[in-house]
Short mmCIF file of C-alpha atoms in Angstrom, two decimals:
data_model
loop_
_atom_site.label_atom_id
_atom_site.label_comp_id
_atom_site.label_asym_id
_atom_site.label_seq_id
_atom_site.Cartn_x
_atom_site.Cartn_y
_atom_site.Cartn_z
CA UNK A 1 46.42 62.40 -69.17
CA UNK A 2 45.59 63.76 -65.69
CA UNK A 3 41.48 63.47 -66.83
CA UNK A 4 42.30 60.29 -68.16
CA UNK A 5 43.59 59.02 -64.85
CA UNK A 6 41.02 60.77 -62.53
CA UNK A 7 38.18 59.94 -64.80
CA UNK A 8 39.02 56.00 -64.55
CA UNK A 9 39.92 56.35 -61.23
CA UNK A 10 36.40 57.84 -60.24
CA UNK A 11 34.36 55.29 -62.85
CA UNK A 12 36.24 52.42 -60.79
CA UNK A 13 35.48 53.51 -57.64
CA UNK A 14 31.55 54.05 -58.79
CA UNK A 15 31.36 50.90 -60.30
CA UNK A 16 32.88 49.27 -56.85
CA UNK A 17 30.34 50.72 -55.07
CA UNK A 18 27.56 50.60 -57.26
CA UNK A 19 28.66 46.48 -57.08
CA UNK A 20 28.81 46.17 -53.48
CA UNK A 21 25.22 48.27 -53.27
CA UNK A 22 23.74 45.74 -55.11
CA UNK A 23 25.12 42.63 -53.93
CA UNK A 24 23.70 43.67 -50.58
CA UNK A 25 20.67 44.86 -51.66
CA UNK A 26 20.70 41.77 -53.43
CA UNK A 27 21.29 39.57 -50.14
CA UNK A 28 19.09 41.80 -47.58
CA UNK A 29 16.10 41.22 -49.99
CA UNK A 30 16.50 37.54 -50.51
CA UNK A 31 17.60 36.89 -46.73
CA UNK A 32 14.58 39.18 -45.52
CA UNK A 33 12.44 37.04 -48.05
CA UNK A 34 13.62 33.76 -46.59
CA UNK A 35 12.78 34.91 -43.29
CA UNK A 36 9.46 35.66 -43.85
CA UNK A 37 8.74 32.41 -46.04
CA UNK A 38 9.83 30.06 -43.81
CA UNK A 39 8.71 29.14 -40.17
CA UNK A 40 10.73 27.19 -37.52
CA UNK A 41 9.96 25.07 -35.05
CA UNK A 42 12.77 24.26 -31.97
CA UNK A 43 12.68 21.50 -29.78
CA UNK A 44 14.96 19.96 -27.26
CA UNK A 45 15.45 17.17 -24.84
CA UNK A 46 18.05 15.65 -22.73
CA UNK A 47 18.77 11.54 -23.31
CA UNK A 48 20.53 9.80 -20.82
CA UNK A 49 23.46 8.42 -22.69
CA UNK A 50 26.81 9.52 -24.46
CA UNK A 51 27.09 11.76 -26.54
CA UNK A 52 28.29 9.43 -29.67
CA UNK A 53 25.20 6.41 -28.81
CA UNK A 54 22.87 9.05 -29.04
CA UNK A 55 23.96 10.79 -32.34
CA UNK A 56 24.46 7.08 -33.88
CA UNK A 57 20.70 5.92 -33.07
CA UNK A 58 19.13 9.28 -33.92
CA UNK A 59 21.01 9.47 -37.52
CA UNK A 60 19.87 5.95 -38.48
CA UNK A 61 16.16 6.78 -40.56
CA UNK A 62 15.04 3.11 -40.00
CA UNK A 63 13.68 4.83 -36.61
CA UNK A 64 11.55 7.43 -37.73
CA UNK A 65 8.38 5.43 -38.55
CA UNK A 66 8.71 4.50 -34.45
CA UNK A 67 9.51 8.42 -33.07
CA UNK A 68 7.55 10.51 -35.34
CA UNK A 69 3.74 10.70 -35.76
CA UNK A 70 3.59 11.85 -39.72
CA UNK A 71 6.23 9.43 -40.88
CA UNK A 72 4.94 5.92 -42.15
CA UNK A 73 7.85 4.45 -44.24
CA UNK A 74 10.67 5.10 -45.20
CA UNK A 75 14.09 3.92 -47.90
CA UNK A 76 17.38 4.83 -49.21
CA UNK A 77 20.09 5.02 -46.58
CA UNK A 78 18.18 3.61 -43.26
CA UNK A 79 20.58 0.86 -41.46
CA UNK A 80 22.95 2.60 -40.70
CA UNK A 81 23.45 6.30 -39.07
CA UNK A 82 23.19 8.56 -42.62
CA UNK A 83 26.29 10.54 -43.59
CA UNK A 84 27.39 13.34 -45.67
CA UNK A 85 25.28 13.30 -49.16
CA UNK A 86 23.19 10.12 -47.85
CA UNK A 87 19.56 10.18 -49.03
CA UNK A 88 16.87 9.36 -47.16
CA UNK A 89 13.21 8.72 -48.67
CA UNK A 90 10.74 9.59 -46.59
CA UNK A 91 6.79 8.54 -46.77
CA UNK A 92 4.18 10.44 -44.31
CA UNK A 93 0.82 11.66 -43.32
CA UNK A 94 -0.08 15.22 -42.20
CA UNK A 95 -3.60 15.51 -41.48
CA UNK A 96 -5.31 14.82 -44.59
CA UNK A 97 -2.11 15.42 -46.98
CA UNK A 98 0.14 11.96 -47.82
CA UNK A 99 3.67 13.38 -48.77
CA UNK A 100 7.10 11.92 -49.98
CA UNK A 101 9.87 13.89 -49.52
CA UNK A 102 13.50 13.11 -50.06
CA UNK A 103 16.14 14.48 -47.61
CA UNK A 104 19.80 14.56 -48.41
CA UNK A 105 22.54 14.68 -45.46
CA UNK A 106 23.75 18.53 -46.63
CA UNK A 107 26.04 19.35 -43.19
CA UNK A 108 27.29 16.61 -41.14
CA UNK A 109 30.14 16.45 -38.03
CA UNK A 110 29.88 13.39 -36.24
CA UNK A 111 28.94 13.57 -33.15
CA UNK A 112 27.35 16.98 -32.83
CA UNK A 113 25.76 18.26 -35.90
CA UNK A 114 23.13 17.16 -38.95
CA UNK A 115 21.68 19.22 -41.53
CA UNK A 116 19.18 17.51 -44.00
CA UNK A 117 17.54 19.47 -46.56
CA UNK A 118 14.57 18.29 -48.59
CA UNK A 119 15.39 18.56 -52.39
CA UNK A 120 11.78 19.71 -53.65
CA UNK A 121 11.10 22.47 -51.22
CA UNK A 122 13.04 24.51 -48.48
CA UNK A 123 12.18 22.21 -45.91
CA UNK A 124 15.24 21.56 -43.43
CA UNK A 125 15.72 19.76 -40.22
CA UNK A 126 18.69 20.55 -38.06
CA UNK A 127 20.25 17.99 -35.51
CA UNK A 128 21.96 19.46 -32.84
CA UNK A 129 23.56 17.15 -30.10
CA UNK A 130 26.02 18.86 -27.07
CA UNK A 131 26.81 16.60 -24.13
CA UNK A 132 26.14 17.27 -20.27
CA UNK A 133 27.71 15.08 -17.67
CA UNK A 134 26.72 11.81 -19.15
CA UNK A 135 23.22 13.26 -21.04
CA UNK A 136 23.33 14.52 -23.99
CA UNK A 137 21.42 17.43 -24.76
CA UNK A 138 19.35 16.74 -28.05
CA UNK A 139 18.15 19.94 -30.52
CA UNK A 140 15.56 19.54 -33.82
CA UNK A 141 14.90 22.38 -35.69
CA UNK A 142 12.39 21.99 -38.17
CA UNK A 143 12.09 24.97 -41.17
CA UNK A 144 9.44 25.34 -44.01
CA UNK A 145 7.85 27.30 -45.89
CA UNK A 146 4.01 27.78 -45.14
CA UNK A 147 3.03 27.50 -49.21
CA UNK A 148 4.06 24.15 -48.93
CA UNK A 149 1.45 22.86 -46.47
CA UNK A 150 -1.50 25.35 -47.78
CA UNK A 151 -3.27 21.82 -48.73
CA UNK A 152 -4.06 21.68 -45.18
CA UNK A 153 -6.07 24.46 -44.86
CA UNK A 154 -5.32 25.77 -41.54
CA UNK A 155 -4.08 29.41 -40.50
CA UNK A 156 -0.12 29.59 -40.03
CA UNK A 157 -0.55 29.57 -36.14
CA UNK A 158 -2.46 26.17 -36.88
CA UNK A 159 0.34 24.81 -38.93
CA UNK A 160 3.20 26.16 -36.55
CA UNK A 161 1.27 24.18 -33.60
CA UNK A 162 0.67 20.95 -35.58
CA UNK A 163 4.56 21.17 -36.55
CA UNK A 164 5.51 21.80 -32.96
CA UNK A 165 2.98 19.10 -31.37
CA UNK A 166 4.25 16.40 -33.80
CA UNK A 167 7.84 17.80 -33.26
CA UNK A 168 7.22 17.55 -29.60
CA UNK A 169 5.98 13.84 -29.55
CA UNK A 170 8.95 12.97 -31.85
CA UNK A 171 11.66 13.89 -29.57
CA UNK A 172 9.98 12.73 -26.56
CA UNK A 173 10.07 9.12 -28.48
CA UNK A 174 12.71 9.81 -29.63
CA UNK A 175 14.08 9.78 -25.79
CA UNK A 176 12.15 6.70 -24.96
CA UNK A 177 13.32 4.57 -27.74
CA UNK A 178 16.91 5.67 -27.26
CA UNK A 179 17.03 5.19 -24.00
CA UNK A 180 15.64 2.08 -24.11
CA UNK A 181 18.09 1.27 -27.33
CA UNK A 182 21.19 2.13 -24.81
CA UNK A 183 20.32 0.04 -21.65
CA UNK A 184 19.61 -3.20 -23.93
CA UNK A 185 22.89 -2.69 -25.49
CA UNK A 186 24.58 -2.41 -22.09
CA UNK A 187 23.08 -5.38 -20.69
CA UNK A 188 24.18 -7.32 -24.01
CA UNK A 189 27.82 -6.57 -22.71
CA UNK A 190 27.95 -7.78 -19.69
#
C-alpha cells in the first residue's frame, strides 16, 4: 500500500512537471517565433485637442483614404468611430501590390485604446491615445509579418522603411486633418 501511494504520488508529480515543461516550451517557441515573424513599426504625435475628439475622429475609417498614403477605399463600419467587433474593409496600394484586407475592432476602451487585427494574416495596428494638458498624445503601432509583403521584392530594411515612411505621413495627416476637424467644430458652436 505504501508503494502504491509513493508510486502515484511520484507519477503525479512527473506528469505535473512534465505538463508544465511543455506548455512552456510550448509558449517560448511560439512567442520566440512570433517575434521573429513579425516586424513593428511605432509612431507618435501630439494633436491639439481632447482627449475624447481625438479618439472619436481617428476611430471613424471614412478618414483613412485622406491620412494614409496606401489606402484608396474603404467599407463596412466607416461613419461612425468603429467599436468592439466592428469590421472595417479596407482597399490599398503598396508599391506595385493592390491589397484588401479586412480589420476587425479586437480590443477597444474608449477613449484610450484600439486594437484591430486583420483576419487573413497577423497584421495588427494598435491605437494608443494618453492626454497631456489639453493635447493628446497619439501612438500607431503597426505589426506584420514580412512573408506577407515578399510580392514587393525589397529587403526587410526596405519594407520596415516603406512601413515607417507611410506610417509617418499618416499620422502627420492624421494631425492636420484632426486638427483642422476640431477648430471647424468649435467655430460651429459659437
Amino acid at each position: 500500500m505504501t508503494n502504491y501511494i509513493f508510486t502515484k504520488s511520484v507519477f503525479l508529480g512527473l506528469l505535473i512537471v512534465l505538463t508544465g515543461c511543455s506548455k512552456q516550451l510550448g509558449q517560448i517557441t511560439t512567442s520566440e517565433l512570433e517575434r521573429d515573424e513579425l516586424a513593428s513599426v511605432v509612431t507618435t504625435i501630439t494633436i491639439d485637442g481632447n482627449l475624447e475628439g481625438v479618439f472619436d475622429i481617428i476611430t471613424t475609417a471614412r478618414f483613412w483614404p485622406q491620412w494614409h498614403p496606401a489606402t484608396t477605399e474603404v467599407g463596412g463600419v466607416t461613419q461612425r468611430p468603429y467599436q468592439l467587433g466592428d469590421r472595417i474593409h479596407e482597399r490599398g496600394r503598396i508599391r506595385n501590390k493592390d491589397y484588401l484586407i479586412t480589420w476587425k475592432v479586437t480590443e477597444y476602451i474608449r477613449p484610450t485604446h484600439v486594437v484591430l487585427r486583420s483576419e487573413r494574416s497577423a497584421a495588427e495596428i494598435t491605437y494608443s491615445f494618453h492626454e497631456n494638458v489639453y493635447k493628446t498624445v497619439f501612438e500607431r503601432n503597426l505589426e506584420f509579418r514580412m512573408e506577407d509583403l515578399d510580392d514587393l521584392m525589397l529587403t526587410r530594411d526596405q519594407v520596415v522603411g516603406l512601413m515607417k515612411a507611410q506610417s509617418e505621413s499618416a499620422v502627420n495627416e492624421v494631425k492636420n486633418s484632426v486638427e483642422k476637424i476640431l477648430r471647424e467644430e468649435s467655430r460651429e458652436l459659437r
